[in-house]
Amino acid sequence: FGFKLHLLCNERGELVNFYLTRDNVDDRNQKIFSVLSNGLFGELYADKGYISASLCEMLFNKGIHLVTGIKKNMKNRLMSVNDKMLLRKRSIIETINGELKNICHIEHSRHRSPANFILNLLTALGAYSGNTN
């Protein structure tokens, strides 16, 4: 069994929201994005794996513009220079994932109970959020 941790961060690398799902849940699930984007507006930058017409429409109705790169088999579309630059900031979320795995040891696989798993996860997220370095 496994889980996926979905993270939402701002441009400064601060965690804004998170959502935990089983590993067999599709990343483009509208419920995930509905919870993650609750109370937000503006632009949401994601990688190519999140391209979905229904997801884009749902977020647009909430006042959020989903910005993703384009896949190789897709038609080219115009994108502002600002959007292209901000899409390159993917390293921010990858850095967060790396710190959670390596410094906070979030990828521990031998929890003895589900409560211990959740406690370890919440402690790691809190430690990352409280770290000012």
mmCIF file with all atom_site columns, C-alpha atoms in Angstrom:
data_model
loop_
_atom_site.group_PDB
_atom_site.id
_atom_site.type_symbol
_atom_site.label_atom_id
_atom_site.label_alt_id
_atom_site.label_comp_id
_atom_site.label_asym_id
_atom_site.label_entity_id
_atom_site.label_seq_id
_atom_site.pdbx_PDB_ins_code
_atom_site.Cartn_x
_atom_site.Cartn_y
_atom_site.Cartn_z
_atom_site.occupancy
_atom_site.B_iso_or_equiv
_atom_site.pdbx_formal_charge
_atom_site.auth_seq_id
_atom_site.auth_comp_id
_atom_site.auth_asym_id
_atom_site.auth_atom_id
_atom_site.pdbx_PDB_model_num
ATOM 1   C CA . PHE A 1 1   ? 0.000   0.000  0.000   1.00 0.00 ? 1   PHE A CA 1
ATOM 2   C CA . GLY A 1 2   ? 1.124   3.551  -0.564  1.00 0.00 ? 2   GLY A CA 1
ATOM 3   C CA . PHE A 1 3   ? 0.136   7.161  -0.453  1.00 0.00 ? 3   PHE A CA 1
ATOM 4   C CA . LYS A 1 4   ? 0.686   10.320 -2.479  1.00 0.00 ? 4   LYS A CA 1
ATOM 5   C CA . LEU A 1 5   ? 1.290   13.682 -0.891  1.00 0.00 ? 5   LEU A CA 1
ATOM 6   C CA . HIS A 1 6   ? -0.006  16.534 -3.042  1.00 0.00 ? 6   HIS A CA 1
ATOM 7   C CA . LEU A 1 7   ? 1.620   19.855 -2.158  1.00 0.00 ? 7   LEU A CA 1
ATOM 8   C CA . LEU A 1 8   ? 0.779   23.429 -3.065  1.00 0.00 ? 8   LEU A CA 1
ATOM 9   C CA . CYS A 1 9   ? 3.408   26.098 -2.460  1.00 0.00 ? 9   CYS A CA 1
ATOM 10  C CA . ASN A 1 10  ? 3.894   29.745 -3.314  1.00 0.00 ? 10  ASN A CA 1
ATOM 11  C CA . GLU A 1 11  ? 6.776   31.331 -5.238  1.00 0.00 ? 11  GLU A CA 1
ATOM 12  C CA . ARG A 1 12  ? 8.843   31.648 -2.028  1.00 0.00 ? 12  ARG A CA 1
ATOM 13  C CA . GLY A 1 13  ? 8.709   27.907 -1.317  1.00 0.00 ? 13  GLY A CA 1
ATOM 14  C CA . GLU A 1 14  ? 6.251   28.194 1.565   1.00 0.00 ? 14  GLU A CA 1
ATOM 15  C CA . LEU A 1 15  ? 3.697   25.408 1.860   1.00 0.00 ? 15  LEU A CA 1
ATOM 16  C CA . VAL A 1 16  ? 0.192   26.703 1.262   1.00 0.00 ? 16  VAL A CA 1
ATOM 17  C CA . ASN A 1 17  ? -1.809  23.479 1.380   1.00 0.00 ? 17  ASN A CA 1
ATOM 18  C CA . PHE A 1 18  ? -1.444  19.701 1.163   1.00 0.00 ? 18  PHE A CA 1
ATOM 19  C CA . TYR A 1 19  ? -3.641  16.704 0.460   1.00 0.00 ? 19  TYR A CA 1
ATOM 20  C CA . LEU A 1 20  ? -2.952  13.017 1.091   1.00 0.00 ? 20  LEU A CA 1
ATOM 21  C CA . THR A 1 21  ? -4.405  10.312 -1.184  1.00 0.00 ? 21  THR A CA 1
ATOM 22  C CA . ARG A 1 22  ? -3.907  6.613  -1.846  1.00 0.00 ? 22  ARG A CA 1
ATOM 23  C CA . ASP A 1 23  ? -1.322  5.884  -4.503  1.00 0.00 ? 23  ASP A CA 1
ATOM 24  C CA . ASN A 1 24  ? -3.884  4.705  -7.072  1.00 0.00 ? 24  ASN A CA 1
ATOM 25  C CA . VAL A 1 25  ? -5.744  8.050  -7.272  1.00 0.00 ? 25  VAL A CA 1
ATOM 26  C CA . ASP A 1 26  ? -5.284  10.027 -10.494 1.00 0.00 ? 26  ASP A CA 1
ATOM 27  C CA . ASP A 1 27  ? -3.297  13.234 -10.013 1.00 0.00 ? 27  ASP A CA 1
ATOM 28  C CA . ARG A 1 28  ? -5.863  15.156 -12.088 1.00 0.00 ? 28  ARG A CA 1
ATOM 29  C CA . ASN A 1 29  ? -8.699  14.292 -9.713  1.00 0.00 ? 29  ASN A CA 1
ATOM 30  C CA . GLN A 1 30  ? -10.947 17.337 -9.338  1.00 0.00 ? 30  GLN A CA 1
ATOM 31  C CA . LYS A 1 31  ? -11.549 16.725 -5.632  1.00 0.00 ? 31  LYS A CA 1
ATOM 32  C CA . ILE A 1 32  ? -7.815  17.049 -4.940  1.00 0.00 ? 32  ILE A CA 1
ATOM 33  C CA . PHE A 1 33  ? -7.573  20.368 -6.736  1.00 0.00 ? 33  PHE A CA 1
ATOM 34  C CA . SER A 1 34  ? -10.830 21.591 -5.227  1.00 0.00 ? 34  SER A CA 1
ATOM 35  C CA . VAL A 1 35  ? -9.408  21.093 -1.725  1.00 0.00 ? 35  VAL A CA 1
ATOM 36  C CA . LEU A 1 36  ? -5.898  22.352 -2.569  1.00 0.00 ? 36  LEU A CA 1
ATOM 37  C CA . SER A 1 37  ? -7.156  25.503 -4.256  1.00 0.00 ? 37  SER A CA 1
ATOM 38  C CA . ASN A 1 38  ? -9.853  26.354 -1.714  1.00 0.00 ? 38  ASN A CA 1
ATOM 39  C CA . GLY A 1 39  ? -9.779  30.112 -1.102  1.00 0.00 ? 39  GLY A CA 1
ATOM 40  C CA . LEU A 1 40  ? -7.189  30.781 -3.797  1.00 0.00 ? 40  LEU A CA 1
ATOM 41  C CA . PHE A 1 41  ? -7.359  32.772 -7.023  1.00 0.00 ? 41  PHE A CA 1
ATOM 42  C CA . GLY A 1 42  ? -4.934  33.756 -9.759  1.00 0.00 ? 42  GLY A CA 1
ATOM 43  C CA . GLU A 1 43  ? -2.585  31.411 -11.567 1.00 0.00 ? 43  GLU A CA 1
ATOM 44  C CA . LEU A 1 44  ? -1.642  27.846 -10.692 1.00 0.00 ? 44  LEU A CA 1
ATOM 45  C CA . TYR A 1 45  ? 1.512   26.462 -12.332 1.00 0.00 ? 45  TYR A CA 1
ATOM 46  C CA . ALA A 1 46  ? 1.784   22.710 -12.797 1.00 0.00 ? 46  ALA A CA 1
ATOM 47  C CA . ASP A 1 47  ? 3.715   20.238 -14.898 1.00 0.00 ? 47  ASP A CA 1
ATOM 48  C CA . LYS A 1 48  ? 2.455   18.571 -18.080 1.00 0.00 ? 48  LYS A CA 1
ATOM 49  C CA . GLY A 1 49  ? 0.964   15.649 -16.178 1.00 0.00 ? 49  GLY A CA 1
ATOM 50  C CA . TYR A 1 50  ? -1.881  17.835 -14.919 1.00 0.00 ? 50  TYR A CA 1
ATOM 51  C CA . ILE A 1 51  ? -3.264  18.705 -18.365 1.00 0.00 ? 51  ILE A CA 1
ATOM 52  C CA . SER A 1 52  ? -7.004  18.021 -18.319 1.00 0.00 ? 52  SER A CA 1
ATOM 53  C CA . ALA A 1 53  ? -9.835  19.977 -19.945 1.00 0.00 ? 53  ALA A CA 1
ATOM 54  C CA . SER A 1 54  ? -12.306 19.244 -17.143 1.00 0.00 ? 54  SER A CA 1
ATOM 55  C CA . LEU A 1 55  ? -9.779  20.198 -14.446 1.00 0.00 ? 55  LEU A CA 1
ATOM 56  C CA . CYS A 1 56  ? -8.908  23.414 -16.261 1.00 0.00 ? 56  CYS A CA 1
ATOM 57  C CA . GLU A 1 57  ? -12.602 24.308 -16.562 1.00 0.00 ? 57  GLU A CA 1
ATOM 58  C CA . MET A 1 58  ? -13.296 23.568 -12.887 1.00 0.00 ? 58  MET A CA 1
ATOM 59  C CA . LEU A 1 59  ? -10.380 25.748 -11.767 1.00 0.00 ? 59  LEU A CA 1
ATOM 60  C CA . PHE A 1 60  ? -11.343 28.506 -14.211 1.00 0.00 ? 60  PHE A CA 1
ATOM 61  C CA . ASN A 1 61  ? -14.832 28.621 -12.676 1.00 0.00 ? 61  ASN A CA 1
ATOM 62  C CA . LYS A 1 62  ? -13.155 29.157 -9.280  1.00 0.00 ? 62  LYS A CA 1
ATOM 63  C CA . GLY A 1 63  ? -11.095 32.067 -10.663 1.00 0.00 ? 63  GLY A CA 1
ATOM 64  C CA . ILE A 1 64  ? -7.865  30.102 -11.115 1.00 0.00 ? 64  ILE A CA 1
ATOM 65  C CA . HIS A 1 65  ? -5.940  29.895 -14.389 1.00 0.00 ? 65  HIS A CA 1
ATOM 66  C CA . LEU A 1 66  ? -4.112  26.549 -14.720 1.00 0.00 ? 66  LEU A CA 1
ATOM 67  C CA . VAL A 1 67  ? -0.805  27.068 -16.540 1.00 0.00 ? 67  VAL A CA 1
ATOM 68  C CA . THR A 1 68  ? 1.057   23.999 -17.781 1.00 0.00 ? 68  THR A CA 1
ATOM 69  C CA . GLY A 1 69  ? 3.648   23.258 -20.394 1.00 0.00 ? 69  GLY A CA 1
ATOM 70  C CA . ILE A 1 70  ? 2.554   21.596 -23.615 1.00 0.00 ? 70  ILE A CA 1
ATOM 71  C CA . LYS A 1 71  ? 3.201   17.975 -24.488 1.00 0.00 ? 71  LYS A CA 1
ATOM 72  C CA . LYS A 1 72  ? 5.111   17.054 -27.629 1.00 0.00 ? 72  LYS A CA 1
ATOM 73  C CA . ASN A 1 73  ? 1.998   15.730 -29.367 1.00 0.00 ? 73  ASN A CA 1
ATOM 74  C CA . MET A 1 74  ? -0.028  18.912 -28.702 1.00 0.00 ? 74  MET A CA 1
ATOM 75  C CA . LYS A 1 75  ? -0.487  21.954 -30.897 1.00 0.00 ? 75  LYS A CA 1
ATOM 76  C CA . ASN A 1 76  ? 1.594   24.961 -29.979 1.00 0.00 ? 76  ASN A CA 1
ATOM 77  C CA . ARG A 1 77  ? -0.232  27.731 -28.173 1.00 0.00 ? 77  ARG A CA 1
ATOM 78  C CA . LEU A 1 78  ? 0.772   31.214 -27.225 1.00 0.00 ? 78  LEU A CA 1
ATOM 79  C CA . MET A 1 79  ? 2.067   31.693 -23.712 1.00 0.00 ? 79  MET A CA 1
ATOM 80  C CA . SER A 1 80  ? 3.252   34.888 -22.089 1.00 0.00 ? 80  SER A CA 1
ATOM 81  C CA . VAL A 1 81  ? 6.932   35.283 -21.272 1.00 0.00 ? 81  VAL A CA 1
ATOM 82  C CA . ASN A 1 82  ? 6.010   35.605 -17.592 1.00 0.00 ? 82  ASN A CA 1
ATOM 83  C CA . ASP A 1 83  ? 4.200   32.243 -17.665 1.00 0.00 ? 83  ASP A CA 1
ATOM 84  C CA . LYS A 1 84  ? 7.179   30.574 -19.365 1.00 0.00 ? 84  LYS A CA 1
ATOM 85  C CA . MET A 1 85  ? 9.543   31.949 -16.727 1.00 0.00 ? 85  MET A CA 1
ATOM 86  C CA . LEU A 1 86  ? 7.325   30.881 -13.839 1.00 0.00 ? 86  LEU A CA 1
ATOM 87  C CA . LEU A 1 87  ? 6.906   27.372 -15.285 1.00 0.00 ? 87  LEU A CA 1
ATOM 88  C CA . ARG A 1 88  ? 10.680  27.007 -14.952 1.00 0.00 ? 88  ARG A CA 1
ATOM 89  C CA . LYS A 1 89  ? 10.338  27.512 -11.190 1.00 0.00 ? 89  LYS A CA 1
ATOM 90  C CA . ARG A 1 90  ? 9.408   23.846 -10.825 1.00 0.00 ? 90  ARG A CA 1
ATOM 91  C CA . SER A 1 91  ? 12.655  23.419 -8.925  1.00 0.00 ? 91  SER A CA 1
ATOM 92  C CA . ILE A 1 92  ? 10.963  25.076 -5.926  1.00 0.00 ? 92  ILE A CA 1
ATOM 93  C CA . ILE A 1 93  ? 8.511   22.206 -5.393  1.00 0.00 ? 93  ILE A CA 1
ATOM 94  C CA . GLU A 1 94  ? 11.205  19.630 -6.206  1.00 0.00 ? 94  GLU A CA 1
ATOM 95  C CA . THR A 1 95  ? 13.406  21.196 -3.507  1.00 0.00 ? 95  THR A CA 1
ATOM 96  C CA . ILE A 1 96  ? 10.537  20.943 -1.027  1.00 0.00 ? 96  ILE A CA 1
ATOM 97  C CA . ASN A 1 97  ? 10.034  17.271 -1.936  1.00 0.00 ? 97  ASN A CA 1
ATOM 98  C CA . GLY A 1 98  ? 13.764  16.619 -1.538  1.00 0.00 ? 98  GLY A CA 1
ATOM 99  C CA . GLU A 1 99  ? 13.944  18.283 1.868   1.00 0.00 ? 99  GLU A CA 1
ATOM 100 C CA . LEU A 1 100 ? 10.862  16.436 3.096   1.00 0.00 ? 100 LEU A CA 1
ATOM 101 C CA . LYS A 1 101 ? 12.363  13.106 1.982   1.00 0.00 ? 101 LYS A CA 1
ATOM 102 C CA . ASN A 1 102 ? 15.990  13.613 3.003   1.00 0.00 ? 102 ASN A CA 1
ATOM 103 C CA . ILE A 1 103 ? 15.922  15.987 5.980   1.00 0.00 ? 103 ILE A CA 1
ATOM 104 C CA . CYS A 1 104 ? 12.513  15.243 7.502   1.00 0.00 ? 104 CYS A CA 1
ATOM 105 C CA . HIS A 1 105 ? 12.597  11.522 6.583   1.00 0.00 ? 105 HIS A CA 1
ATOM 106 C CA . ILE A 1 106 ? 9.048   11.514 5.271   1.00 0.00 ? 106 ILE A CA 1
ATOM 107 C CA . GLU A 1 107 ? 9.645   8.423  3.110   1.00 0.00 ? 107 GLU A CA 1
ATOM 108 C CA . HIS A 1 108 ? 9.940   6.070  6.082   1.00 0.00 ? 108 HIS A CA 1
ATOM 109 C CA . SER A 1 109 ? 8.330   2.763  5.140   1.00 0.00 ? 109 SER A CA 1
ATOM 110 C CA . ARG A 1 110 ? 8.019   0.861  8.435   1.00 0.00 ? 110 ARG A CA 1
ATOM 111 C CA . HIS A 1 111 ? 5.387   2.651  10.440  1.00 0.00 ? 111 HIS A CA 1
ATOM 112 C CA . ARG A 1 112 ? 3.775   0.369  12.946  1.00 0.00 ? 112 ARG A CA 1
ATOM 113 C CA . SER A 1 113 ? 0.377   2.061  12.833  1.00 0.00 ? 113 SER A CA 1
ATOM 114 C CA . PRO A 1 114 ? -1.577  4.456  10.598  1.00 0.00 ? 114 PRO A CA 1
ATOM 115 C CA . ALA A 1 115 ? -1.619  7.000  13.428  1.00 0.00 ? 115 ALA A CA 1
ATOM 116 C CA . ASN A 1 116 ? 2.183   6.924  13.584  1.00 0.00 ? 116 ASN A CA 1
ATOM 117 C CA . PHE A 1 117 ? 2.346   7.445  9.811   1.00 0.00 ? 117 PHE A CA 1
ATOM 118 C CA . ILE A 1 118 ? 0.089   10.521 10.009  1.00 0.00 ? 118 ILE A CA 1
ATOM 119 C CA . LEU A 1 119 ? 1.998   11.876 13.011  1.00 0.00 ? 119 LEU A CA 1
ATOM 120 C CA . ASN A 1 120 ? 5.320   11.513 11.161  1.00 0.00 ? 120 ASN A CA 1
ATOM 121 C CA . LEU A 1 121 ? 3.865   13.237 8.080   1.00 0.00 ? 121 LEU A CA 1
ATOM 122 C CA . LEU A 1 122 ? 2.371   16.164 10.002  1.00 0.00 ? 122 LEU A CA 1
ATOM 123 C CA . THR A 1 123 ? 5.541   16.594 12.063  1.00 0.00 ? 123 THR A CA 1
ATOM 124 C CA . ALA A 1 124 ? 7.671   16.697 8.909   1.00 0.00 ? 124 ALA A CA 1
ATOM 125 C CA . LEU A 1 125 ? 5.374   19.241 7.242   1.00 0.00 ? 125 LEU A CA 1
ATOM 126 C CA . GLY A 1 126 ? 5.390   21.361 10.393  1.00 0.00 ? 126 GLY A CA 1
ATOM 127 C CA . ALA A 1 127 ? 9.173   21.155 10.664  1.00 0.00 ? 127 ALA A CA 1
ATOM 128 C CA . TYR A 1 128 ? 9.554   22.219 7.035   1.00 0.00 ? 128 TYR A CA 1
ATOM 129 C CA . SER A 1 129 ? 7.101   25.102 7.478   1.00 0.00 ? 129 SER A CA 1
ATOM 130 C CA . GLY A 1 130 ? 8.868   26.275 10.640  1.00 0.00 ? 130 GLY A CA 1
ATOM 131 C CA . ASN A 1 131 ? 12.336  26.102 9.081   1.00 0.00 ? 131 ASN A CA 1
ATOM 132 C CA . THR A 1 132 ? 13.445  29.601 8.061   1.00 0.00 ? 132 THR A CA 1
ATOM 133 C CA . ASN A 1 133 ? 16.648  28.595 6.245   1.00 0.00 ? 133 ASN A CA 1
#
